[in-house]
CSV table of C-alpha atoms in Angstrom, one decimal:
chain,number,residue,atom,x,y,z
A,1,MET,CA,-4.8,-28.1,-18.7
A,2,GLY,CA,-7.9,-25.8,-18.1
A,3,LEU,CA,-7.6,-22.7,-16.2
A,4,VAL,CA,-10.9,-23.6,-14.4
A,5,PRO,CA,-9.6,-26.1,-11.2
A,6,LYS,CA,-12.6,-28.9,-10.4
A,7,ALA,CA,-13.5,-29.3,-6.9
A,8,GLY,CA,-11.1,-29.4,-4.0
A,9,ASP,CA,-8.4,-27.8,-6.2
A,10,CYS,CA,-6.4,-24.6,-4.4
A,11,TYR,CA,-8.4,-21.4,-5.7
A,12,PRO,CA,-11.1,-20.5,-8.7
A,13,VAL,CA,-9.7,-18.4,-11.1
A,14,GLY,CA,-11.1,-14.9,-9.5
A,15,MET,CA,-8.7,-15.6,-6.9
A,16,TRP,CA,-5.7,-16.0,-9.0
A,17,ARG,CA,-6.8,-12.7,-10.6
A,18,ALA,CA,-7.3,-11.5,-6.9
A,19,ILE,CA,-2.9,-11.6,-6.6
A,20,LEU,CA,-2.2,-11.0,-10.0
A,21,PHE,CA,-3.7,-7.3,-9.0
A,22,MET,CA,-2.6,-7.1,-5.6
A,23,LEU,CA,1.2,-8.1,-7.2
A,24,ILE,CA,0.7,-5.5,-9.4
A,25,GLY,CA,-0.4,-3.0,-7.3
A,26,MET,CA,2.5,-4.1,-4.4
A,27,MET,CA,4.7,-3.1,-7.4
A,28,LEU,CA,3.5,0.1,-8.9
A,29,ILE,CA,3.5,1.9,-5.1
A,30,PRO,CA,6.8,1.7,-4.9
A,31,THR,CA,7.3,2.8,-8.2
A,32,GLY,CA,5.5,6.5,-6.6
A,33,ASP,CA,8.1,6.2,-3.8
A,34,ALA,CA,11.2,6.1,-5.9
A,35,ALA,CA,9.9,9.6,-7.9
A,36,SER,CA,9.3,11.2,-4.3
A,37,LYS,CA,12.3,10.0,-2.6
A,38,LEU,CA,14.2,11.5,-6.3
A,39,LEU,CA,11.9,14.4,-5.6
A,40,SER,CA,12.7,15.1,-1.4
A,41,ASN,CA,16.7,14.3,-2.9
A,42,SER,CA,17.3,15.9,-6.0
A,43,HIS,CA,14.5,18.9,-5.8
A,44,GLY,CA,14.5,19.9,-2.1
A,45,TYR,CA,10.7,18.8,-2.0
A,46,HIS,CA,9.1,18.2,1.7
A,47,PRO,CA,8.0,15.5,2.2
A,48,PHE,CA,4.9,17.0,3.0
A,49,PHE,CA,4.2,19.0,0.2
A,50,ILE,CA,5.3,15.7,-2.3
A,51,THR,CA,1.8,13.7,0.0
A,52,TRP,CA,-0.9,16.2,-0.7
A,53,ALA,CA,0.7,16.6,-4.3
A,54,ARG,CA,0.2,12.5,-4.6
A,55,PHE,CA,-2.8,12.5,-3.5
A,56,THR,CA,-3.8,15.5,-5.8
A,57,VAL,CA,-2.6,14.2,-9.4
A,58,GLY,CA,-4.2,11.0,-8.7
A,59,SER,CA,-7.4,12.3,-8.1
A,60,LEU,CA,-6.8,15.0,-11.6
A,61,LEU,CA,-6.4,11.4,-13.4
A,62,VAL,CA,-9.5,9.9,-12.4
A,63,LEU,CA,-11.8,12.6,-12.2
A,64,PRO,CA,-12.5,12.2,-16.4
A,65,PHE,CA,-13.3,8.8,-14.9
A,66,PHE,CA,-15.3,8.9,-12.8
A,67,PRO,CA,-19.2,8.5,-13.2
A,68,ARG,CA,-21.6,11.0,-11.6
A,69,ARG,CA,-23.6,8.2,-10.0
A,70,CYS,CA,-20.5,7.6,-8.0
A,71,PHE,CA,-20.6,10.5,-6.5
A,72,SER,CA,-23.2,8.7,-2.8
A,73,VAL,CA,-20.0,7.7,-2.0
A,74,PHE,CA,-19.2,10.9,-0.4
A,75,ARG,CA,-21.5,9.9,2.0
A,76,ASN,CA,-20.3,7.0,3.2
A,77,PRO,CA,-18.8,7.0,6.2
A,78,VAL,CA,-16.3,4.5,5.9
A,79,ALA,CA,-14.9,6.4,2.8
A,80,TRP,CA,-13.6,9.2,5.1
A,81,PHE,CA,-12.4,7.2,7.1
A,82,ARG,CA,-10.3,5.3,4.6
A,83,GLY,CA,-9.2,8.7,3.8
A,84,LEU,CA,-8.0,10.1,6.9
A,85,LEU,CA,-6.0,7.0,7.2
A,86,LEU,CA,-4.5,6.8,3.8
A,87,ALA,CA,-3.7,10.4,4.8
A,88,ILE,CA,-2.1,9.7,8.2
A,89,GLY,CA,-0.6,6.7,7.0
A,90,ILE,CA,1.6,8.3,4.0
A,91,SER,CA,2.4,11.6,5.8
A,92,VAL,CA,4.4,10.0,8.9
A,93,ILE,CA,5.6,7.4,6.6
A,94,THR,CA,6.9,10.0,4.6
A,95,PHE,CA,8.4,11.7,6.9
A,96,ALA,CA,9.5,9.0,8.7
A,97,VAL,CA,11.7,7.7,6.1
A,98,SER,CA,13.0,11.0,5.7
A,99,LEU,CA,14.5,10.7,10.0
A,100,GLU,CA,16.0,7.2,8.8
A,101,ASP,CA,17.3,4.4,7.1
A,102,LEU,CA,14.6,3.0,4.5
A,103,ALA,CA,14.8,-0.6,5.4
A,104,ASP,CA,14.0,0.5,9.4
A,105,VAL,CA,11.1,1.8,8.3
A,106,PHE,CA,9.3,-1.0,5.8
A,107,ALA,CA,10.9,-3.1,8.8
A,108,VAL,CA,8.6,-1.4,11.4
A,109,PHE,CA,6.2,-0.4,8.9
A,110,PHE,CA,5.0,-3.8,8.0
A,111,ILE,CA,3.0,-4.3,11.0
A,112,GLY,CA,0.3,-3.3,9.1
A,113,PRO,CA,-0.2,-6.7,7.1
A,114,ILE,CA,-0.9,-8.8,10.5
A,115,MET,CA,-2.5,-6.2,12.1
A,116,SER,CA,-4.7,-6.1,9.0
A,117,TYR,CA,-4.9,-9.8,9.4
A,118,ILE,CA,-6.1,-9.8,12.6
A,119,LEU,CA,-8.5,-6.9,12.9
A,120,ALA,CA,-10.2,-9.1,9.7
A,121,ALA,CA,-10.0,-11.8,11.6
A,122,ILE,CA,-12.3,-9.9,14.5
A,123,PHE,CA,-14.2,-7.9,12.6
A,124,LEU,CA,-14.8,-9.2,9.6
A,125,LYS,CA,-15.1,-13.2,10.9
A,126,GLU,CA,-13.2,-13.4,7.9
A,127,PRO,CA,-11.3,-17.1,8.2
A,128,VAL,CA,-7.9,-18.0,10.2
A,129,THR,CA,-6.1,-20.9,9.9
A,130,LEU,CA,-2.8,-22.0,10.9
A,131,PRO,CA,-0.7,-22.8,8.2
A,132,ARG,CA,-1.9,-19.6,6.8
A,133,SER,CA,-1.3,-17.2,10.1
A,134,ALA,CA,2.4,-19.0,10.4
A,135,LEU,CA,3.0,-17.8,6.4
A,136,LEU,CA,2.6,-14.6,7.4
A,137,PHE,CA,4.8,-14.0,10.5
A,138,LEU,CA,7.1,-16.3,8.2
A,139,GLY,CA,7.2,-13.0,6.0
A,140,PHE,CA,7.3,-10.8,8.6
A,141,THR,CA,10.7,-12.7,9.6
A,142,GLY,CA,11.7,-12.3,6.0
A,143,ILE,CA,11.2,-8.4,6.0
A,144,LEU,CA,12.9,-8.3,9.4
A,145,LEU,CA,16.4,-10.2,7.6
A,146,ILE,CA,16.2,-7.6,4.5
A,147,ALA,CA,15.7,-4.6,7.5
A,148,ARG,CA,17.7,-6.1,10.8
A,149,PRO,CA,16.7,-2.8,12.7
A,150,GLY,CA,18.8,-1.6,15.7
A,151,PHE,CA,16.9,-2.0,19.3
A,152,GLY,CA,17.2,1.8,19.1
A,153,PHE,CA,13.5,3.3,18.9
A,154,SER,CA,13.7,7.1,18.2
A,155,VAL,CA,10.9,9.2,16.4
A,156,GLY,CA,11.5,8.7,13.3
A,157,LEU,CA,10.4,4.8,13.9
A,158,ALA,CA,7.5,5.4,16.6
A,159,CYS,CA,6.3,7.5,12.9
A,160,ALA,CA,7.1,4.3,11.0
A,161,LEU,CA,5.0,1.9,13.6
A,162,LEU,CA,2.2,5.2,13.2
A,163,ALA,CA,1.5,4.4,9.7
A,164,GLY,CA,1.9,0.7,9.5
A,165,CYS,CA,-1.2,0.2,12.0
A,166,ALA,CA,-2.5,3.5,10.0
A,167,TYR,CA,-2.5,0.6,6.9
A,168,GLY,CA,-3.8,-2.0,8.7
A,169,ILE,CA,-6.6,-0.4,9.6
A,170,PHE,CA,-6.7,1.0,6.0
A,171,LEU,CA,-6.8,-2.5,4.4
A,172,THR,CA,-9.4,-4.0,6.8
A,173,LEU,CA,-11.8,-1.1,5.7
A,174,SER,CA,-10.8,-1.6,1.6
A,175,ARG,CA,-12.3,-4.7,1.9
A,176,LEU,CA,-15.0,-3.8,4.2
A,177,ALA,CA,-16.3,-0.6,1.3
A,178,ALA,CA,-15.5,-2.9,-2.0
A,179,GLY,CA,-18.2,-4.5,-0.8
A,180,GLN,CA,-20.4,-1.3,-0.2
A,181,GLU,CA,-19.0,1.2,-3.4
A,182,GLU,CA,-17.6,0.7,-6.5
A,183,PRO,CA,-13.8,0.5,-7.1
A,184,LYS,CA,-13.6,3.8,-9.3
A,185,ALA,CA,-15.9,5.0,-6.0
A,186,LEU,CA,-13.0,3.9,-3.7
A,187,LEU,CA,-10.2,4.9,-5.3
A,188,PHE,CA,-10.8,8.6,-6.0
A,189,SER,CA,-13.2,9.1,-3.1
A,190,GLN,CA,-10.3,8.2,-0.5
A,191,LEU,CA,-7.5,10.2,-3.4
A,192,LEU,CA,-9.9,13.3,-2.6
A,193,ILE,CA,-9.9,12.9,0.8
A,194,ALA,CA,-6.7,12.5,1.9
A,195,ALA,CA,-5.6,15.2,-1.4
A,196,ILE,CA,-8.2,17.9,0.8
A,197,LEU,CA,-7.4,16.8,5.0
A,198,CYS,CA,-3.1,17.3,3.0
A,199,THR,CA,-3.9,20.4,1.9
A,200,PRO,CA,-3.1,23.3,4.8
A,201,MET,CA,0.7,21.1,5.3
A,202,ALA,CA,1.2,21.0,1.9
A,203,LEU,CA,0.5,24.8,1.7
A,204,ILE,CA,3.3,25.3,4.4
A,205,TYR,CA,5.8,24.2,2.8
A,206,TRP,CA,4.8,25.4,-0.2
A,207,PRO,CA,7.9,25.1,-2.3
A,208,GLU,CA,9.5,27.6,-4.6
A,209,HIS,CA,9.8,26.2,-8.3
A,210,LEU,CA,7.0,24.3,-8.2
A,211,LEU,CA,7.2,22.7,-11.2
A,212,ALA,CA,10.9,21.9,-10.9
A,213,SER,CA,9.3,18.6,-11.9
A,214,PRO,CA,6.6,17.9,-13.6
A,215,MET,CA,7.1,13.9,-15.0
A,216,LEU,CA,8.5,13.2,-11.2
A,217,LEU,CA,5.4,14.4,-9.9
A,218,THR,CA,3.1,13.2,-12.2
A,219,VAL,CA,4.8,9.4,-11.5
A,220,SER,CA,4.7,10.0,-8.4
A,221,GLY,CA,0.8,10.3,-7.6
A,222,ALA,CA,-0.2,8.2,-11.3
A,223,ALA,CA,1.6,5.0,-10.3
A,224,SER,CA,0.8,5.6,-6.6
A,225,MET,CA,-3.0,5.8,-7.7
A,226,LEU,CA,-2.5,2.5,-9.7
A,227,GLY,CA,-1.5,0.8,-7.1
A,228,ASN,CA,-4.5,1.3,-5.2
A,229,MET,CA,-6.5,0.9,-8.2
A,230,PHE,CA,-4.9,-2.5,-7.7
A,231,LEU,CA,-5.2,-3.2,-4.1
A,232,ILE,CA,-8.8,-1.8,-4.2
A,233,LEU,CA,-9.4,-4.9,-7.1
A,234,ALA,CA,-8.0,-7.4,-5.4
A,235,TYR,CA,-9.1,-7.0,-2.1
A,236,GLY,CA,-13.2,-7.3,-4.4
A,237,LEU,CA,-11.8,-10.0,-4.5
A,238,ALA,CA,-10.5,-12.0,-1.5
A,239,PRO,CA,-10.6,-11.7,1.5
A,240,ALA,CA,-7.7,-9.5,3.8
A,241,THR,CA,-7.3,-13.2,5.5
A,242,ARG,CA,-5.8,-14.0,2.2
A,243,MET,CA,-4.3,-11.0,0.6
A,244,ALA,CA,-2.5,-9.9,3.6
A,245,PRO,CA,1.3,-11.9,2.9
A,246,PHE,CA,0.9,-10.4,-0.3
A,247,VAL,CA,1.6,-6.9,0.8
A,248,TYR,CA,5.1,-7.9,1.9
A,249,PHE,CA,6.2,-7.9,-2.3
A,250,GLN,CA,5.5,-4.3,-2.2
A,251,LEU,CA,9.0,-4.7,-0.1
A,252,VAL,CA,10.3,-6.3,-3.0
A,253,GLY,CA,9.4,-4.1,-5.5
A,254,ALA,CA,11.2,-1.2,-3.4
A,255,LEU,CA,14.0,-3.2,-4.3
A,256,LEU,CA,14.2,-3.5,-7.2
A,257,LEU,CA,13.6,0.1,-7.8
A,258,GLY,CA,16.3,0.6,-5.2
A,259,TRP,CA,18.8,-1.6,-7.7
A,260,GLY,CA,17.3,0.2,-10.9
A,261,VAL,CA,17.1,4.1,-10.3
A,262,PHE,CA,19.9,4.1,-6.7
A,263,GLY,CA,21.7,1.2,-7.1
A,264,THR,CA,21.4,-1.0,-4.0
A,265,LEU,CA,21.7,-4.0,-3.9
A,266,PRO,CA,20.9,-6.4,-0.9
A,267,ASP,CA,23.2,-8.5,1.0
A,268,ILE,CA,23.1,-12.1,1.5
A,269,TRP,CA,20.7,-11.6,4.6
A,270,GLY,CA,18.3,-9.5,2.4
A,271,LEU,CA,18.1,-11.9,-0.2
A,272,ALA,CA,17.2,-14.9,2.2
A,273,GLY,CA,14.8,-12.1,3.6
A,274,LEU,CA,13.3,-12.1,0.2
A,275,ALA,CA,13.4,-15.9,-0.4
A,276,LEU,CA,10.6,-16.2,2.7
A,277,LEU,CA,8.8,-13.2,1.4
A,278,MET,CA,8.4,-15.8,-1.6
A,279,ILE,CA,7.2,-18.4,0.2
A,280,SER,CA,5.0,-16.6,2.4
A,281,GLY,CA,3.4,-15.1,-0.7
A,282,PHE,CA,2.9,-17.9,-2.3
A,283,GLY,CA,2.7,-20.7,-0.2
A,284,SER,CA,-0.5,-18.6,1.1
A,285,ALA,CA,-1.6,-18.5,-2.5
A,286,PHE,CA,-1.3,-22.8,-3.4
A,287,LEU,CA,-2.8,-23.0,0.3
A,288,ARG,CA,-6.5,-25.5,0.0
A,289,ARG,CA,-9.2,-23.2,1.1
């Protein structure tokens, strides 16, 4: 059977490519988070310095491939707003993880995809359907089953909520900006702008032994950069309302890394939540347009 669907089939090849890019990105971003956690736990680096290092390493890795014609992206206010949102989101969620259990932080943070779905429908006029909306909220239910957060609301969880809101707006603007700028321009601008904005806090918490673990610093920055690159590519191919459920697969990557790197495994409720995430993501993929 051919890869190009007939009229009336689920999605064209471009949509399946967007889904593939999204899944790769959602596995790479937690890889950067795992490296950051190791930097914090094993080497005592402050979360704000780690955040700056991720953006700086990513910027340096992209710079050699950044064409001069793309410097015009820095005249686009959307690019600056995306960089600001990324700096806020990554900084506060890194701080939140240092105060609260990772599962609780993720449960609050994943308000982002729902927010992106709603904002894209309101401001970008993207189509909304009842089945896709139901699958999105099914995925969020899976997140709650995995995390099962308590009713207490602390400073750490408030930071996670702020990060989730910033991420939801960032995802929506990624779809808007994908029609205005090249992917390389968007990737480099968001990393460089975020690095510049995070520099003051990095200087305050500058570590005494900067190069205690250069490999982990590189992995943290490179994985985060590549994950965001694939996210930009995905949002350039498909509407934010269709991509929103796949953001939940970031938690699947986090759970797999937790098992492989930190030796933690989900319980029966966690497995049930993972099943709901799979239904949400792939159910959305198979919905007819």
